[in-house]
mmCIF file of C-alpha atoms in Angstrom:
data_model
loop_
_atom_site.group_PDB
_atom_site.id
_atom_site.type_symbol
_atom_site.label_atom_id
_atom_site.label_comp_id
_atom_site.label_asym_id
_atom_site.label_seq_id
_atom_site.Cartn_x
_atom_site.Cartn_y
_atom_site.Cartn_z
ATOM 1 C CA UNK A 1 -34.570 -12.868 14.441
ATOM 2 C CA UNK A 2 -31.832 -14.821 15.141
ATOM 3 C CA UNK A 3 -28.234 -14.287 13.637
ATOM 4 C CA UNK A 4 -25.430 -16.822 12.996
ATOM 5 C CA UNK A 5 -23.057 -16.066 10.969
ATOM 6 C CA UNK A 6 -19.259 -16.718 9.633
ATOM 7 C CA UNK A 7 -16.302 -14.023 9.891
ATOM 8 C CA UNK A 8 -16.166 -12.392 6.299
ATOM 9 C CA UNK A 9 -20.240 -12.690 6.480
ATOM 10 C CA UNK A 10 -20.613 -10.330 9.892
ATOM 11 C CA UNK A 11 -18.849 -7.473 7.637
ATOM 12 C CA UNK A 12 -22.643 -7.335 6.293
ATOM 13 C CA UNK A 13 -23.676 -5.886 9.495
ATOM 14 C CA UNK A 14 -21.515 -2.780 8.443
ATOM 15 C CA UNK A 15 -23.270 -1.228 5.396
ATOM 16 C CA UNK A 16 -26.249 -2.632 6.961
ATOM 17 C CA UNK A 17 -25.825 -0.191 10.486
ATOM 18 C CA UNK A 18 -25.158 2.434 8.137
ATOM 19 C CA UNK A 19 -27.822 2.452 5.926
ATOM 20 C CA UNK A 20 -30.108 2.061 8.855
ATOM 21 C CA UNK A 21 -28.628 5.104 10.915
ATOM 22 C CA UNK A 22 -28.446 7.544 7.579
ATOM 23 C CA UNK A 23 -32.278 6.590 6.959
ATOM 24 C CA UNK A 24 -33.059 7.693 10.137
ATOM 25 C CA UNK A 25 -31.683 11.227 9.985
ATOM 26 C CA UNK A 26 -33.824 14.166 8.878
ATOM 27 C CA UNK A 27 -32.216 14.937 5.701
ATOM 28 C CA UNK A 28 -30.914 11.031 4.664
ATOM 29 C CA UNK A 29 -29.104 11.028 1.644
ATOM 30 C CA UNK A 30 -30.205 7.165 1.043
ATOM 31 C CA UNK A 31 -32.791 5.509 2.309
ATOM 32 C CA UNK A 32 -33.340 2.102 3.211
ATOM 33 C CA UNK A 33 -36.182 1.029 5.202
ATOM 34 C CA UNK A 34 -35.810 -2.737 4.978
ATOM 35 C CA UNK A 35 -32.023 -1.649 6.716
ATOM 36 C CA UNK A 36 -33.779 0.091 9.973
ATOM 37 C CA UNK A 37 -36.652 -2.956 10.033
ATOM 38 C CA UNK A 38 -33.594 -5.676 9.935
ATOM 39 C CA UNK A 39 -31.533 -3.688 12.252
ATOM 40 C CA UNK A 40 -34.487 -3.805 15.088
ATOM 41 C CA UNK A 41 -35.717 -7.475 14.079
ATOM 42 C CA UNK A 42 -31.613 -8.280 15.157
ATOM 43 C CA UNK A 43 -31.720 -5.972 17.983
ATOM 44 C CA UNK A 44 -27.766 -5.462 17.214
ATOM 45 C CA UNK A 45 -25.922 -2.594 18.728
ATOM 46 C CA UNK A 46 -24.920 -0.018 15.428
ATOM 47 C CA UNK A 47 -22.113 1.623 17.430
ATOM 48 C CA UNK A 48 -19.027 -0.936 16.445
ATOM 49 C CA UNK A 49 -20.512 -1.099 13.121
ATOM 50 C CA UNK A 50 -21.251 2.736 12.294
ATOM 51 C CA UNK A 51 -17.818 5.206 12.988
ATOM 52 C CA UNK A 52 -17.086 7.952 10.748
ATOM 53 C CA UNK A 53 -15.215 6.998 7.860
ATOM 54 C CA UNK A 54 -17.242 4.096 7.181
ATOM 55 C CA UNK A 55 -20.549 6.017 7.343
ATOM 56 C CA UNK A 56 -19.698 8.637 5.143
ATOM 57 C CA UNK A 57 -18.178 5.666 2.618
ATOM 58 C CA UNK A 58 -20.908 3.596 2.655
ATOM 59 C CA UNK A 59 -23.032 6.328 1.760
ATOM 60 C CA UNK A 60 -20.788 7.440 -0.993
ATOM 61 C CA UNK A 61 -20.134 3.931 -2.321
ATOM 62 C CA UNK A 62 -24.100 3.554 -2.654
ATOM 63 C CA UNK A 63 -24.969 6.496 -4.349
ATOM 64 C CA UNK A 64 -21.896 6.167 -6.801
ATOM 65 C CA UNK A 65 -23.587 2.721 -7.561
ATOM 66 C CA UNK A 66 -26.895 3.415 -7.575
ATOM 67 C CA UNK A 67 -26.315 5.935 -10.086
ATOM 68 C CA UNK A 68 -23.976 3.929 -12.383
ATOM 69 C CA UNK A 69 -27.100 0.568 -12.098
ATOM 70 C CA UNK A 70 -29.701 3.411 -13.190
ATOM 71 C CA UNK A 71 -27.714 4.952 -16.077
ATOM 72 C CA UNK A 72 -27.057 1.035 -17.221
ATOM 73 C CA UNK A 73 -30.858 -0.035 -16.426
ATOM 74 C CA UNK A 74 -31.719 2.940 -18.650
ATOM 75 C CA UNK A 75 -29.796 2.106 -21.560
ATOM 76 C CA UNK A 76 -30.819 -1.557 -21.311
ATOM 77 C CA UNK A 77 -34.072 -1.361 -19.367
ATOM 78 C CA UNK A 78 -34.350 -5.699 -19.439
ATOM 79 C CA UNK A 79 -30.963 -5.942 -17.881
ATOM 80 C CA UNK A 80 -30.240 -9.030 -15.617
ATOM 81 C CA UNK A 81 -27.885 -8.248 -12.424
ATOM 82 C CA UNK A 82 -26.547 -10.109 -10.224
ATOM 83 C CA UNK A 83 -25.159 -8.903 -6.734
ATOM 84 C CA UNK A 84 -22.690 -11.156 -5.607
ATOM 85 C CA UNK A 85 -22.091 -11.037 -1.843
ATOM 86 C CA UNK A 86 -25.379 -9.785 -1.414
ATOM 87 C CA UNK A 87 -25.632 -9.554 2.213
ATOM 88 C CA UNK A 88 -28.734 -7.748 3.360
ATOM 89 C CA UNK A 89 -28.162 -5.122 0.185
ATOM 90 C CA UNK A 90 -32.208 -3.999 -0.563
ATOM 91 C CA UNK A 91 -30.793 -2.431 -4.050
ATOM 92 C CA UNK A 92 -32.891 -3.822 -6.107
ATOM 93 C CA UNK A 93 -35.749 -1.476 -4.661
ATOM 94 C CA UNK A 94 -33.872 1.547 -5.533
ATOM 95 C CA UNK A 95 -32.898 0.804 -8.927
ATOM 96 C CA UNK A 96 -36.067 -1.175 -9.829
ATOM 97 C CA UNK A 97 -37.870 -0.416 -13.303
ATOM 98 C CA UNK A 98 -40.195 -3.087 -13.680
ATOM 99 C CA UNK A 99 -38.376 -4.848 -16.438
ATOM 100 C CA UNK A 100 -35.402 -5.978 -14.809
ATOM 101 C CA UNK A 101 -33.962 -9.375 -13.201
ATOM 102 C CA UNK A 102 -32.291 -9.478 -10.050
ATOM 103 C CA UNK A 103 -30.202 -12.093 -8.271
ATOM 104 C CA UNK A 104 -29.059 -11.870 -4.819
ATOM 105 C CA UNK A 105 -25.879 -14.404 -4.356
ATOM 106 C CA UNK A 106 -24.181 -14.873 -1.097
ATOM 107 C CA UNK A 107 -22.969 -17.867 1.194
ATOM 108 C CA UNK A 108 -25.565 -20.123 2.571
ATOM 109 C CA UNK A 109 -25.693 -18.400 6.074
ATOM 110 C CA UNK A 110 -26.143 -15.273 5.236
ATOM 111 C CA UNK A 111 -28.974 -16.396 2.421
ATOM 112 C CA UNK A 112 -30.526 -18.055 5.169
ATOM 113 C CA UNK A 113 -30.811 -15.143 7.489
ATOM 114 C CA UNK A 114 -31.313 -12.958 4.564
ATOM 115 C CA UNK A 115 -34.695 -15.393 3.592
ATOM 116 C CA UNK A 116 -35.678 -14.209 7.100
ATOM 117 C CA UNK A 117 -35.867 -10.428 6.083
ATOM 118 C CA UNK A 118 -37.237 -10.515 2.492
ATOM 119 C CA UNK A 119 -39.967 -11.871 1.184
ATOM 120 C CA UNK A 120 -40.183 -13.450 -2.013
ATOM 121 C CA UNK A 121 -40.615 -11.074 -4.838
ATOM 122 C CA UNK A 122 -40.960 -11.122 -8.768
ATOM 123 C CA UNK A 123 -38.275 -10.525 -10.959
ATOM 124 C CA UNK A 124 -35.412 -11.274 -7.593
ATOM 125 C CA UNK A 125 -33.787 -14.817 -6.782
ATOM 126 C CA UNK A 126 -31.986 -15.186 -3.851
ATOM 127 C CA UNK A 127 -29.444 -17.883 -4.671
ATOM 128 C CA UNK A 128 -27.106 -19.586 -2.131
ATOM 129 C CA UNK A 129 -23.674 -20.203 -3.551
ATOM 130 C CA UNK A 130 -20.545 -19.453 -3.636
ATOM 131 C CA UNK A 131 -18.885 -17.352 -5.671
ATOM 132 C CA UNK A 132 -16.120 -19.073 -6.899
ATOM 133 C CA UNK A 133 -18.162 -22.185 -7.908
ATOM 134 C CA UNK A 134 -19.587 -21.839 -11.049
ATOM 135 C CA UNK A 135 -22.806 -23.680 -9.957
ATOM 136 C CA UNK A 136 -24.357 -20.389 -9.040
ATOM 137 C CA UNK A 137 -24.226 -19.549 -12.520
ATOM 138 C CA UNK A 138 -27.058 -21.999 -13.720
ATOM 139 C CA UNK A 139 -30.296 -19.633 -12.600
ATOM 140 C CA UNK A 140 -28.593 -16.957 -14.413
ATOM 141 C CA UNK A 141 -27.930 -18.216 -17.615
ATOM 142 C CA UNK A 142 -31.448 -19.798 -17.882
ATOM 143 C CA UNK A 143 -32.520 -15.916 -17.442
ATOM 144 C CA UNK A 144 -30.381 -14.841 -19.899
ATOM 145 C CA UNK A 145 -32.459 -16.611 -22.579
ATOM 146 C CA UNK A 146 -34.293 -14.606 -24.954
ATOM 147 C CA UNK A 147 -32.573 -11.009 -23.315
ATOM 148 C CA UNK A 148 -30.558 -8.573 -25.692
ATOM 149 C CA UNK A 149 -28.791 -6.959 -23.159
ATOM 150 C CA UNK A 150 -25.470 -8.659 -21.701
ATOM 151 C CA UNK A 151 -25.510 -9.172 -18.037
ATOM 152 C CA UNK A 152 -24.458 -7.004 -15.349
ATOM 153 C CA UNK A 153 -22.559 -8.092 -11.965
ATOM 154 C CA UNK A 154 -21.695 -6.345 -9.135
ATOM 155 C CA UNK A 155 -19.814 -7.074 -5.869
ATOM 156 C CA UNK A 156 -19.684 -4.786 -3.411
ATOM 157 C CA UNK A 157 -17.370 -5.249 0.503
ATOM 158 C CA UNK A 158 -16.205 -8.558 -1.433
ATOM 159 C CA UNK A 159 -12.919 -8.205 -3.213
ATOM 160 C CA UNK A 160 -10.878 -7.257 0.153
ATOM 161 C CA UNK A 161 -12.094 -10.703 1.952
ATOM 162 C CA UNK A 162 -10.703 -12.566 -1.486
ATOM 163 C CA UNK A 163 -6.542 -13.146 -2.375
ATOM 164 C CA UNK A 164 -5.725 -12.307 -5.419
ATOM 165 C CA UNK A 165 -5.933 -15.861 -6.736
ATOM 166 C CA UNK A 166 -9.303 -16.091 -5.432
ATOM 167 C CA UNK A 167 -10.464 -13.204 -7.386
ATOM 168 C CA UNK A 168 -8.921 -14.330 -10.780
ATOM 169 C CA UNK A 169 -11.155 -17.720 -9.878
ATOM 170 C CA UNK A 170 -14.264 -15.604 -9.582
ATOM 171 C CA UNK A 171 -13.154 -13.649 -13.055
ATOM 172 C CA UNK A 172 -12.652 -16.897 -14.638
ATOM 173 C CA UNK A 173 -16.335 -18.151 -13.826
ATOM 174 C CA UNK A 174 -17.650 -15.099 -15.090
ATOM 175 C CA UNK A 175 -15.847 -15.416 -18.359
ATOM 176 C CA UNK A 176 -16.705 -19.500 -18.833
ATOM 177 C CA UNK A 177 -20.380 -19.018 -18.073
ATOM 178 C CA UNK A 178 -20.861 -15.522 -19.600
ATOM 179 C CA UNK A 179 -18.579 -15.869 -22.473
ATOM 180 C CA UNK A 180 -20.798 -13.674 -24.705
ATOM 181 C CA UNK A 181 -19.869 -11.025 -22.380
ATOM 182 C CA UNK A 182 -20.879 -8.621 -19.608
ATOM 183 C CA UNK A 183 -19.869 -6.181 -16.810
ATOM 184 C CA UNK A 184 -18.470 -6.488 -13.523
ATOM 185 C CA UNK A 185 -18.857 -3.586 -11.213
ATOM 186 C CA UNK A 186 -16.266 -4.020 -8.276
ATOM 187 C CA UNK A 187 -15.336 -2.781 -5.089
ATOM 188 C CA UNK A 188 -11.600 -2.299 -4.657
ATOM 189 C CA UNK A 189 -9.677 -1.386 -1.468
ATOM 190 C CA UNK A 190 -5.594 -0.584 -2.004
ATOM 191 C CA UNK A 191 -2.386 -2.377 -0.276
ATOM 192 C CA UNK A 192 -1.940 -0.104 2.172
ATOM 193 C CA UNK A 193 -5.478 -0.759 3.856
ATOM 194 C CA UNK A 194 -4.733 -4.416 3.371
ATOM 195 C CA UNK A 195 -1.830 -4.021 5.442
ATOM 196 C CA UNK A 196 -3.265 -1.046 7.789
ATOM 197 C CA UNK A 197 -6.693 -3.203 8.922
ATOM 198 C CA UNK A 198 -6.478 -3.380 12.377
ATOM 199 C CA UNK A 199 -6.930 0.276 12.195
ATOM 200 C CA UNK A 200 -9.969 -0.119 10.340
ATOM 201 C CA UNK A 201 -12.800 1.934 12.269
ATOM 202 C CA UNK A 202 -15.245 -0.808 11.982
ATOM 203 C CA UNK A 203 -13.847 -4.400 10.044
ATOM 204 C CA UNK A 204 -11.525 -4.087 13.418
ATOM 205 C CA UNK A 205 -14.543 -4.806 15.427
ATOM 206 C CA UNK A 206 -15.439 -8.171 13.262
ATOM 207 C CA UNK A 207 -13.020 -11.344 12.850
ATOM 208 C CA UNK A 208 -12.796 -10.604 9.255
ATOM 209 C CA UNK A 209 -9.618 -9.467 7.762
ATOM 210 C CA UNK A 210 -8.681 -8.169 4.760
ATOM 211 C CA UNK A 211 -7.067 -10.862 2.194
ATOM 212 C CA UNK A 212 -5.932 -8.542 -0.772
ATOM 213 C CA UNK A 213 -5.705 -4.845 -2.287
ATOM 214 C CA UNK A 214 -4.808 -3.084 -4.868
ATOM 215 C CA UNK A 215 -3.813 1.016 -6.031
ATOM 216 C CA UNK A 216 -5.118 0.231 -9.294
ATOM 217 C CA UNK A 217 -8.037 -1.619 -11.260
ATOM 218 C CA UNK A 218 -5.703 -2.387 -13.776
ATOM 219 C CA UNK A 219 -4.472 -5.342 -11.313
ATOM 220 C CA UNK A 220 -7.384 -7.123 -11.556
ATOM 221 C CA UNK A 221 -7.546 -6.809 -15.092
ATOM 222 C CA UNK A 222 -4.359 -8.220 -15.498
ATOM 223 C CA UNK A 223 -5.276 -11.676 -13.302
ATOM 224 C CA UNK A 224 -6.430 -12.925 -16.565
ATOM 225 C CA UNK A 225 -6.742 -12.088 -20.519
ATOM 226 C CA UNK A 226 -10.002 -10.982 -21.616
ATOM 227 C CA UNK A 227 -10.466 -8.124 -18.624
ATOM 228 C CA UNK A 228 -10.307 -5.281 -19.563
ATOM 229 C CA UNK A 229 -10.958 -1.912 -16.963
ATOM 230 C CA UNK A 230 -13.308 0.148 -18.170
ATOM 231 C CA UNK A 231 -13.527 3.335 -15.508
ATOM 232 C CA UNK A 232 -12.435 3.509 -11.540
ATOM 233 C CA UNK A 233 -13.448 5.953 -9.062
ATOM 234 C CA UNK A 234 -12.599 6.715 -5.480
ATOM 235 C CA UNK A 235 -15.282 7.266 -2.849
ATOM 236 C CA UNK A 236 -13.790 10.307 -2.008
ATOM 237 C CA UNK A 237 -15.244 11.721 -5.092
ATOM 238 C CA UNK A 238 -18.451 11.748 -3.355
ATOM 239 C CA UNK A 239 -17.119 11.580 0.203
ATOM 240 C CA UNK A 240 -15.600 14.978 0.063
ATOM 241 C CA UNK A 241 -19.141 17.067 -1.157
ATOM 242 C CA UNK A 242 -20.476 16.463 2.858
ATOM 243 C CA UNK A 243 -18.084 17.226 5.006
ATOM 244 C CA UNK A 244 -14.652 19.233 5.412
ATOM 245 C CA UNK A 245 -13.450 15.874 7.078
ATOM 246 C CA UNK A 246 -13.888 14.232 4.055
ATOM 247 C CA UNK A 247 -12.491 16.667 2.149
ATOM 248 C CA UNK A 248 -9.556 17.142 3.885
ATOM 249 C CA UNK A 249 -8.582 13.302 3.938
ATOM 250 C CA UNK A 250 -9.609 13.087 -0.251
ATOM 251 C CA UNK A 251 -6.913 15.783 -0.118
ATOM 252 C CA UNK A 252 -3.754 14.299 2.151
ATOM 253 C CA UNK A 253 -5.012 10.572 0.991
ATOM 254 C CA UNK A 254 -6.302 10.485 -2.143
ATOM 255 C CA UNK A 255 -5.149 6.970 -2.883
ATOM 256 C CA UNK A 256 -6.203 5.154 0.030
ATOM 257 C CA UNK A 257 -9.997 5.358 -0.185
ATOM 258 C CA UNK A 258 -11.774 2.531 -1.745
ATOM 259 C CA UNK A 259 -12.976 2.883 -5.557
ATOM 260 C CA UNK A 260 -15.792 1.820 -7.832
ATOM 261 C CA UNK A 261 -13.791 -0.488 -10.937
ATOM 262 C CA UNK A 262 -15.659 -1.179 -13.566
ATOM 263 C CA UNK A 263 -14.255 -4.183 -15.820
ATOM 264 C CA UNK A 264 -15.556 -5.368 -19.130
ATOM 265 C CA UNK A 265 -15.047 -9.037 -21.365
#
């Protein structure tokens, strides 16, 4: 399986190492086959992709999520999500209930290589777009039709490779296409990581670099009228229940961990 791929896109191969190495331990607390199969299909070296800190946060940042998706999917079991920036994210399979739809949006490329790993299945559209063109939007909407429950979106490793003005683009098309409503669940990463990322343990290894950040939700709220936060929470709530490492950096650097944001229109 072949791999060609832009900057900002290669940050896929991050969560993607992760997930595959924390499957493969004996007591994994995710699991994601389709990670370890894509991982050997690519025959990519893990090590510049899995260090430390990112492990342990990718594993938080998915079981925060995975949580919050089954606790909405529950409430509204015919929910339609989208994940924008999919990469090779195989969520759907873990928060499947046999009602739901799925849509998996990212950049042509990565779509393309992504088409590679999955099949086609019922109920998931792959959709190759970007995310600040409201074209994307079309499939969803159609979908939409005839469903009670408003529509959830979430985008996860995406809002650090945006600016600011780029994001309030991306809230805007949400709020023109959806505008009887929904929920944006959102990755945030603060200023001083924005300005700190050549120390990043792993993005350092990629040509991506980090384009914005925040030390509170309430930021991207203000971008534009009709956001409003909802919740926020740092990985280092889960982070810190593994390891004393983890708990001793939730302790001397509570703000600079990423955070779950949840935003509402």
């Amino acid at each position: 399986m072949e791999l060609k791929l832009g900057d900002v896109q290669t940050t896929a191969l991050i969560p993607l190492a992760v997930k595959a190495n924390e499957t493969k331990r004996k007591n994994a607390r995710i699991r994601d086959q389709k990670a370890v199969e894509i991982i050997k299909a690519l025959k990519v070296d893990t090590k510049p992709y899995d260090k430390f800190m990112s492990h342990e946060g990718v594993v938080a940042r998915t079981i925060m999520l995975d949580r919050q998706l089954k606790a909405i999917i529950r409430n509204a079991p015919d929910t339609v999500i989208v994940n924008v920036g999919a990469g090779f994210d195989d969520r759907f399979s873990r928060v499947d209930n046999g009602k739901i739809l799925w849509f998996d949006l990212d950049l042509p490329d990565l779509i393309a290589a992504r088409k590679k790993a999955f099949t086609e299945r019922d109920r998931v559209t792959m959709i190759a777009g970007n995310a600040l063109d409201s074209k994307w939007c079309d499939p969803v909407k159609k979908a939409l039709a005839g469903r009670k429950s408003k529509p959830v979106f979430i985008a996860e490793g995406l809002f650090m490779y945006l600016t600011l003005d780029q994001i309030r683009t991306f809230l805007e098309v949400l709020k023109i296409s959806f505008p009887s409503g929904g929920t944006l669940i959102a990755e945030q990463n603060c200023k001083f990581m924005q300005k700190s990322e050549k120390h990043h343990d792993t993005v350092k290894n990629t040509n991506a670099h980090f384009c914005s950040g925040t030390d509170s939700g309430q930021e991207i709220a203000d971008l534009t009228d009709g956001i409003q936060l909802v919740e926020e929470h740092s990985f280092n709530e889960e982070m810190k229940k593994y390891s004393i490492r983890a708990k001793l950096f939730a302790l001397l650097l509570p703000k600079v961990n990423d955070r779950w944001a949840t935003f509402r229109w």
